[in-house]
PDB file of C-alpha atoms in Angstrom:
ATOM      1  CA  MET K1104       4.881 -45.646  54.224  1.00 72.00           C
ATOM      2  CA  ARG K1105       4.972 -47.722  51.078  1.00 75.00           C
ATOM      3  CA  ALA K1106       1.282 -47.607  50.490  1.00 71.00           C
ATOM      4  CA  LEU K1107       1.728 -43.541  50.920  1.00 69.00           C
ATOM      5  CA  ARG K1108       4.497 -43.255  48.503  1.00 74.00           C
ATOM      6  CA  LEU K1109       2.583 -45.693  45.520  1.00 67.00           C
ATOM      7  CA  SER K1110      -0.559 -43.528  46.220  1.00 70.00           C
ATOM      8  CA  GLY K1111       1.767 -40.452  45.485  1.00 65.00           C
ATOM      9  CA  GLN K1112       2.735 -41.769  42.483  1.00 68.00           C
ATOM     10  CA  LEU K1113      -1.062 -42.761  41.011  1.00 62.00           C
ATOM     11  CA  VAL K1114      -1.570 -39.467  41.957  1.00 60.00           C
ATOM     12  CA  ALA K1115       1.335 -37.830  39.851  1.00 57.00           C
ATOM     13  CA  LEU K1116       0.845 -40.351  36.995  1.00 63.00           C
ATOM     14  CA  ALA K1117      -2.804 -38.954  37.008  1.00 60.00           C
ATOM     15  CA  ALA K1118      -1.917 -35.687  36.711  1.00 57.00           C
ATOM     16  CA  VAL K1119       0.651 -36.413  33.991  1.00 60.00           C
ATOM     17  CA  ALA K1120      -2.338 -38.558  31.948  1.00 57.00           C
ATOM     18  CA  GLY K1121      -4.449 -35.690  32.398  1.00 54.00           C
ATOM     19  CA  LEU K1122      -1.894 -32.573  31.305  1.00 50.00           C
ATOM     20  CA  LEU K1123      -1.335 -35.021  28.290  1.00 53.00           C
ATOM     21  CA  GLY K1124      -5.410 -35.424  27.614  1.00 49.00           C
ATOM     22  CA  LEU K1125      -5.551 -31.725  27.811  1.00 45.00           C
ATOM     23  CA  LEU K1126      -2.679 -30.935  25.543  1.00 45.00           C
ATOM     24  CA  VAL K1127      -3.942 -33.251  22.765  1.00 47.00           C
ATOM     25  CA  TRP K1128      -7.374 -31.771  23.082  1.00 42.00           C
ATOM     26  CA  ARG K1129      -6.045 -28.428  22.754  1.00 45.00           C
ATOM     27  CA  LEU K1130      -3.904 -29.332  19.796  1.00 44.00           C
ATOM     28  CA  THR K1131      -6.750 -30.925  17.562  1.00 43.00           C
ATOM     29  CA  HIS K1132      -9.324 -28.418  18.660  1.00 43.00           C
ATOM     30  CA  GLN K1133      -7.390 -24.923  18.394  1.00 49.00           C
ATOM     31  CA  SER K1134      -8.038 -23.628  15.085  1.00 54.00           C
ATOM     32  CA  HIS K1135      -5.014 -22.832  12.998  1.00 73.00           C
ATOM     33  CA  ALA K1136      -4.359 -20.037  10.369  1.00 77.00           C
ATOM     34  CA  PRO K1137      -4.072 -21.683   6.729  1.00 90.00           C
ATOM     35  CA  LYS K1138      -1.049 -22.059   5.259  1.00 93.00           C
ATOM     36  CA  ILE K1139       0.642 -19.251   3.102  1.00 92.00           C
ATOM     37  CA  GLY K1140       0.986 -21.185  -0.346  1.00 94.00           C
ATOM     38  CA  GLY K1141      -2.285 -22.473  -0.199  1.00 96.00           C
ATOM     39  CA  ALA K1142      -5.912 -22.570  -0.988  1.00 97.00           C
ATOM     40  CA  ALA K1143      -7.540 -19.417   0.706  1.00 97.00           C
ATOM     41  CA  PRO K1144     -10.350 -20.411   2.633  1.00 97.00           C
ATOM     42  CA  VAL K1145     -13.733 -19.576   0.026  1.00 97.00           C
ATOM     43  CA  PHE K1146     -16.983 -18.437   1.517  1.00 98.00           C
ATOM     44  CA  THR K1147     -20.101 -16.516   0.521  1.00 98.00           C
ATOM     45  CA  LEU K1148     -21.453 -13.895   2.938  1.00 98.00           C
ATOM     46  CA  ARG K1149     -23.646 -10.921   3.074  1.00 98.00           C
ATOM     47  CA  ARG K1150     -22.508  -7.859   1.818  1.00 98.00           C
ATOM     48  CA  ILE K1151     -22.835  -4.636   4.002  1.00 97.00           C
ATOM     49  CA  ASP K1152     -21.684  -1.886   1.556  1.00 95.00           C
ATOM     50  CA  ALA K1153     -24.237  -3.152  -0.930  1.00 96.00           C
ATOM     51  CA  PRO K1154     -26.973  -5.657  -1.568  1.00 97.00           C
ATOM     52  CA  GLY K1155     -26.506  -9.236  -1.553  1.00 98.00           C
ATOM     53  CA  PHE K1156     -23.750 -11.656  -1.071  1.00 98.00           C
ATOM     54  CA  LEU K1157     -20.258 -11.886  -2.014  1.00 98.00           C
ATOM     55  CA  ALA K1158     -18.024 -15.102  -2.921  1.00 98.00           C
ATOM     56  CA  LEU K1159     -14.881 -14.925  -2.717  1.00 98.00           C
ATOM     57  CA  ARG K1160     -14.494 -17.566  -5.184  1.00 98.00           C
ATOM     58  CA  SER K1161     -16.077 -14.526  -7.203  1.00 98.00           C
ATOM     59  CA  LEU K1162     -12.596 -12.866  -7.251  1.00 98.00           C
ATOM     60  CA  ARG K1163     -10.666 -15.621  -8.923  1.00 97.00           C
ATOM     61  CA  GLY K1164      -8.113 -13.959 -11.360  1.00 96.00           C
ATOM     62  CA  LYS K1165      -7.849 -11.114  -9.607  1.00 97.00           C
ATOM     63  CA  ALA K1166      -5.310 -10.752  -6.303  1.00 98.00           C
ATOM     64  CA  VAL K1167      -7.170  -9.947  -3.369  1.00 98.00           C
ATOM     65  CA  VAL K1168      -6.363  -8.278   0.239  1.00 98.00           C
ATOM     66  CA  LEU K1169      -8.727  -9.558   2.486  1.00 98.00           C
ATOM     67  CA  ASN K1170      -8.534  -7.990   5.573  1.00 98.00           C
ATOM     68  CA  PHE K1171     -10.589  -8.606   9.039  1.00 98.00           C
ATOM     69  CA  TRP K1172     -12.002  -5.669  11.179  1.00 98.00           C
ATOM     70  CA  ALA K1173     -14.569  -4.678  13.445  1.00 98.00           C
ATOM     71  CA  SER K1174     -16.374  -1.455  14.197  1.00 98.00           C
ATOM     72  CA  TRP K1175     -15.201  -1.159  17.950  1.00 97.00           C
ATOM     73  CA  CYS K1176     -11.631  -2.007  17.036  1.00 97.00           C
ATOM     74  CA  VAL K1177      -9.544   0.822  17.805  1.00 96.00           C
ATOM     75  CA  PRO K1178      -6.543   0.073  15.621  1.00 96.00           C
ATOM     76  CA  CYS K1179      -9.130  -0.960  12.946  1.00 97.00           C
ATOM     77  CA  LYS K1180     -10.158   3.050  12.552  1.00 96.00           C
ATOM     78  CA  GLY K1181      -6.646   3.885  12.352  1.00 93.00           C
ATOM     79  CA  GLU K1182      -5.977   1.747   9.510  1.00 96.00           C
ATOM     80  CA  ALA K1183      -9.530   1.744   7.628  1.00 97.00           C
ATOM     81  CA  LYS K1184      -7.561   5.276   5.709  1.00 96.00           C
ATOM     82  CA  LEU K1185      -4.549   3.783   4.750  1.00 96.00           C
ATOM     83  CA  LEU K1186      -6.659   0.626   3.659  1.00 98.00           C
ATOM     84  CA  GLU K1187      -8.724   3.000   1.354  1.00 98.00           C
ATOM     85  CA  GLN K1188      -6.066   4.669  -0.241  1.00 97.00           C
ATOM     86  CA  ALA K1189      -4.276   1.710  -1.096  1.00 97.00           C
ATOM     87  CA  SER K1190      -7.431   0.098  -2.450  1.00 98.00           C
ATOM     88  CA  ARG K1191      -7.481   3.371  -4.762  1.00 97.00           C
ATOM     89  CA  GLN K1192      -3.424   2.995  -5.717  1.00 96.00           C
ATOM     90  CA  TYR K1193      -3.555  -0.676  -6.179  1.00 97.00           C
ATOM     91  CA  GLY K1194      -7.065  -0.742  -7.741  1.00 96.00           C
ATOM     92  CA  SER K1195      -5.607   0.157 -11.091  1.00 94.00           C
ATOM     93  CA  ARG K1196      -3.559  -2.555 -11.168  1.00 95.00           C
ATOM     94  CA  GLY K1197      -6.217  -5.516 -10.865  1.00 94.00           C
ATOM     95  CA  VAL K1198      -5.954  -5.397  -7.009  1.00 98.00           C
ATOM     96  CA  VAL K1199      -9.228  -6.050  -4.836  1.00 98.00           C
ATOM     97  CA  PHE K1200      -9.487  -5.102  -1.531  1.00 98.00           C
ATOM     98  CA  LEU K1201     -12.409  -6.974   0.500  1.00 98.00           C
ATOM     99  CA  GLY K1202     -13.124  -5.974   3.953  1.00 98.00           C
ATOM    100  CA  VAL K1203     -14.453  -8.924   6.603  1.00 98.00           C
ATOM    101  CA  ASP K1204     -16.701  -7.334   9.474  1.00 98.00           C
ATOM    102  CA  TYR K1205     -16.208  -9.693  11.778  1.00 97.00           C
ATOM    103  CA  ASN K1206     -18.421 -10.484  14.811  1.00 95.00           C
ATOM    104  CA  ASP K1207     -19.891  -7.019  14.566  1.00 96.00           C
ATOM    105  CA  VAL K1208     -23.275  -4.865  14.590  1.00 96.00           C
ATOM    106  CA  THR K1209     -23.703  -4.265  11.034  1.00 96.00           C
ATOM    107  CA  SER K1210     -25.288  -1.010  11.647  1.00 97.00           C
ATOM    108  CA  ASP K1211     -22.333  -0.071  13.270  1.00 98.00           C
ATOM    109  CA  ALA K1212     -19.913  -1.349  10.432  1.00 98.00           C
ATOM    110  CA  ARG K1213     -22.074   0.463   8.314  1.00 98.00           C
ATOM    111  CA  THR K1214     -21.489   3.580  10.222  1.00 98.00           C
ATOM    112  CA  PHE K1215     -17.816   2.890  10.570  1.00 98.00           C
ATOM    113  CA  LEU K1216     -17.630   2.354   6.623  1.00 98.00           C
ATOM    114  CA  ALA K1217     -19.361   6.142   6.240  1.00 98.00           C
ATOM    115  CA  HIS K1218     -17.067   7.796   8.932  1.00 98.00           C
ATOM    116  CA  HIS K1219     -14.005   6.399   7.398  1.00 97.00           C
ATOM    117  CA  GLY K1220     -15.416   6.787   3.608  1.00 97.00           C
ATOM    118  CA  VAL K1221     -14.391   2.998   2.614  1.00 98.00           C
ATOM    119  CA  THR K1222     -15.722   2.266  -0.846  1.00 98.00           C
ATOM    120  CA  TYR K1223     -14.322  -1.260  -1.308  1.00 98.00           C
ATOM    121  CA  PRO K1224     -16.495  -4.565  -0.847  1.00 98.00           C
ATOM    122  CA  THR K1225     -17.291  -5.045   2.860  1.00 98.00           C
ATOM    123  CA  VAL K1226     -18.812  -8.297   3.999  1.00 98.00           C
ATOM    124  CA  HIS K1227     -20.124  -9.345   7.348  1.00 98.00           C
ATOM    125  CA  ASP K1228     -18.866 -12.573   8.942  1.00 98.00           C
ATOM    126  CA  THR K1229     -20.494 -13.997  11.976  1.00 96.00           C
ATOM    127  CA  GLY K1230     -17.259 -15.385  12.777  1.00 95.00           C
ATOM    128  CA  ILE K1231     -17.140 -18.828  11.053  1.00 95.00           C
ATOM    129  CA  VAL K1232     -14.998 -17.285   8.200  1.00 97.00           C
ATOM    130  CA  GLY K1233     -12.685 -15.773  10.882  1.00 96.00           C
ATOM    131  CA  THR K1234     -12.732 -19.238  12.571  1.00 95.00           C
ATOM    132  CA  ARG K1235     -11.608 -20.850   9.063  1.00 96.00           C
ATOM    133  CA  TYR K1236      -8.646 -18.297   8.669  1.00 96.00           C
ATOM    134  CA  GLY K1237      -7.701 -18.924  12.469  1.00 94.00           C
ATOM    135  CA  LEU K1238      -8.167 -15.716  13.282  1.00 94.00           C
ATOM    136  CA  THR K1239      -6.690 -14.338  16.560  1.00 93.00           C
ATOM    137  CA  GLY K1240      -8.165 -10.768  16.713  1.00 93.00           C
ATOM    138  CA  VAL K1241      -8.588  -8.169  14.320  1.00 97.00           C
ATOM    139  CA  PRO K1242      -7.434  -6.469  12.369  1.00 98.00           C
ATOM    140  CA  GLU K1243      -5.945  -9.500  10.510  1.00 97.00           C
ATOM    141  CA  THR K1244      -4.871  -9.357   6.804  1.00 98.00           C
ATOM    142  CA  TYR K1245      -4.308 -11.911   4.131  1.00 98.00           C
ATOM    143  CA  PHE K1246      -3.087 -11.619   0.629  1.00 98.00           C
ATOM    144  CA  ILE K1247      -4.657 -14.069  -1.940  1.00 98.00           C
ATOM    145  CA  ASP K1248      -3.211 -14.289  -5.568  1.00 98.00           C
ATOM    146  CA  ARG K1249      -5.385 -14.634  -8.803  1.00 97.00           C
ATOM    147  CA  ARG K1250      -5.495 -18.554  -8.450  1.00 97.00           C
ATOM    148  CA  GLY K1251      -7.159 -18.210  -5.004  1.00 98.00           C
ATOM    149  CA  ARG K1252      -3.751 -18.814  -3.094  1.00 98.00           C
ATOM    150  CA  LEU K1253      -2.764 -17.286   0.169  1.00 98.00           C
ATOM    151  CA  VAL K1254       0.360 -15.790  -0.852  1.00 98.00           C
ATOM    152  CA  GLY K1255       2.866 -13.097   1.025  1.00 93.00           C
ATOM    153  CA  PHE K1256       2.347 -12.646   4.520  1.00 89.00           C
ATOM    154  CA  HIS K1257      -0.418 -12.873   7.331  1.00 94.00           C
ATOM    155  CA  ILE K1258      -0.385  -9.612   9.240  1.00 96.00           C
ATOM    156  CA  VAL K1259      -1.271  -9.567  12.690  1.00 95.00           C
ATOM    157  CA  GLY K1260      -2.248  -6.194  13.723  1.00 95.00           C
ATOM    158  CA  THR K1261      -2.795  -2.879  11.935  1.00 96.00           C
ATOM    159  CA  ILE K1262      -0.526  -1.870   8.975  1.00 95.00           C
ATOM    160  CA  GLN K1263      -0.131   1.459  10.349  1.00 93.00           C
ATOM    161  CA  ASP K1264       3.412   0.457  12.250  1.00 89.00           C
ATOM    162  CA  LYS K1265       6.342   0.341   9.579  1.00 90.00           C
ATOM    163  CA  LYS K1266       7.057  -3.081   9.762  1.00 93.00           C
ATOM    164  CA  ASN K1267       3.731  -3.909   8.730  1.00 96.00           C
ATOM    165  CA  TYR K1268       3.131  -1.579   6.130  1.00 95.00           C
ATOM    166  CA  ASP K1269       6.427  -3.012   4.399  1.00 96.00           C
ATOM    167  CA  LEU K1270       5.106  -6.692   4.663  1.00 96.00           C
ATOM    168  CA  PHE K1271       1.465  -5.348   3.400  1.00 97.00           C
ATOM    169  CA  ARG K1272       3.245  -3.894   0.316  1.00 96.00           C
ATOM    170  CA  SER K1273       5.261  -7.134  -0.063  1.00 97.00           C
ATOM    171  CA  GLY K1274       2.047  -9.105   0.349  1.00 97.00           C
ATOM    172  CA  VAL K1275       0.027  -7.109  -2.430  1.00 97.00           C
ATOM    173  CA  GLU K1276       2.724  -7.640  -4.773  1.00 97.00           C
ATOM    174  CA  ALA K1277       3.216 -11.315  -3.844  1.00 97.00           C
ATOM    175  CA  ALA K1278      -0.910 -11.310  -5.137  1.00 97.00           C
ATOM    176  CA  LEU K1279      -0.183  -9.434  -8.206  1.00 96.00           C
ATOM    177  CA  ASN K1280       3.086 -11.354  -9.307  1.00 95.00           C
ATOM    178  CA  SER K1281       1.777 -14.777  -8.182  1.00 85.00           C
TER     179      SER K1281
END
């Protein structure tokens, strides 16, 4: 009887130790979104909309709206027109919109851009940059000030809904005024 109780306690202890180990591994290996107020993770990626590469660092001195999207993403299709309109509206104030096509087929991305009339610069990410930004899905939007710092809000989901659109406008203003 005593041996049975001791065996049960050892099994329970092993299970707790295993769960604790799993928790520690998960916390140390999961990706995290960069902190608002900190430096935006820099990258250089191949452009989809034009030949060559674009480095985020090359946009220093300008406010940047960084939008992660994909051609297969239904909500991305819905917000594409709003983002294009906003890029035209805020472009005259020095805001650069930068689309990051995430884990997508380049030809599908080009078709998406043409179909939705997207004219702002767009680059292709195979997943590395999305991981640096702690992406949980698409669409997601970040705002970067003239000094290369993340400001405003990290918007998860489309800017089409009223709450996110208000956050979007506030994020653009934060990028401009920081």
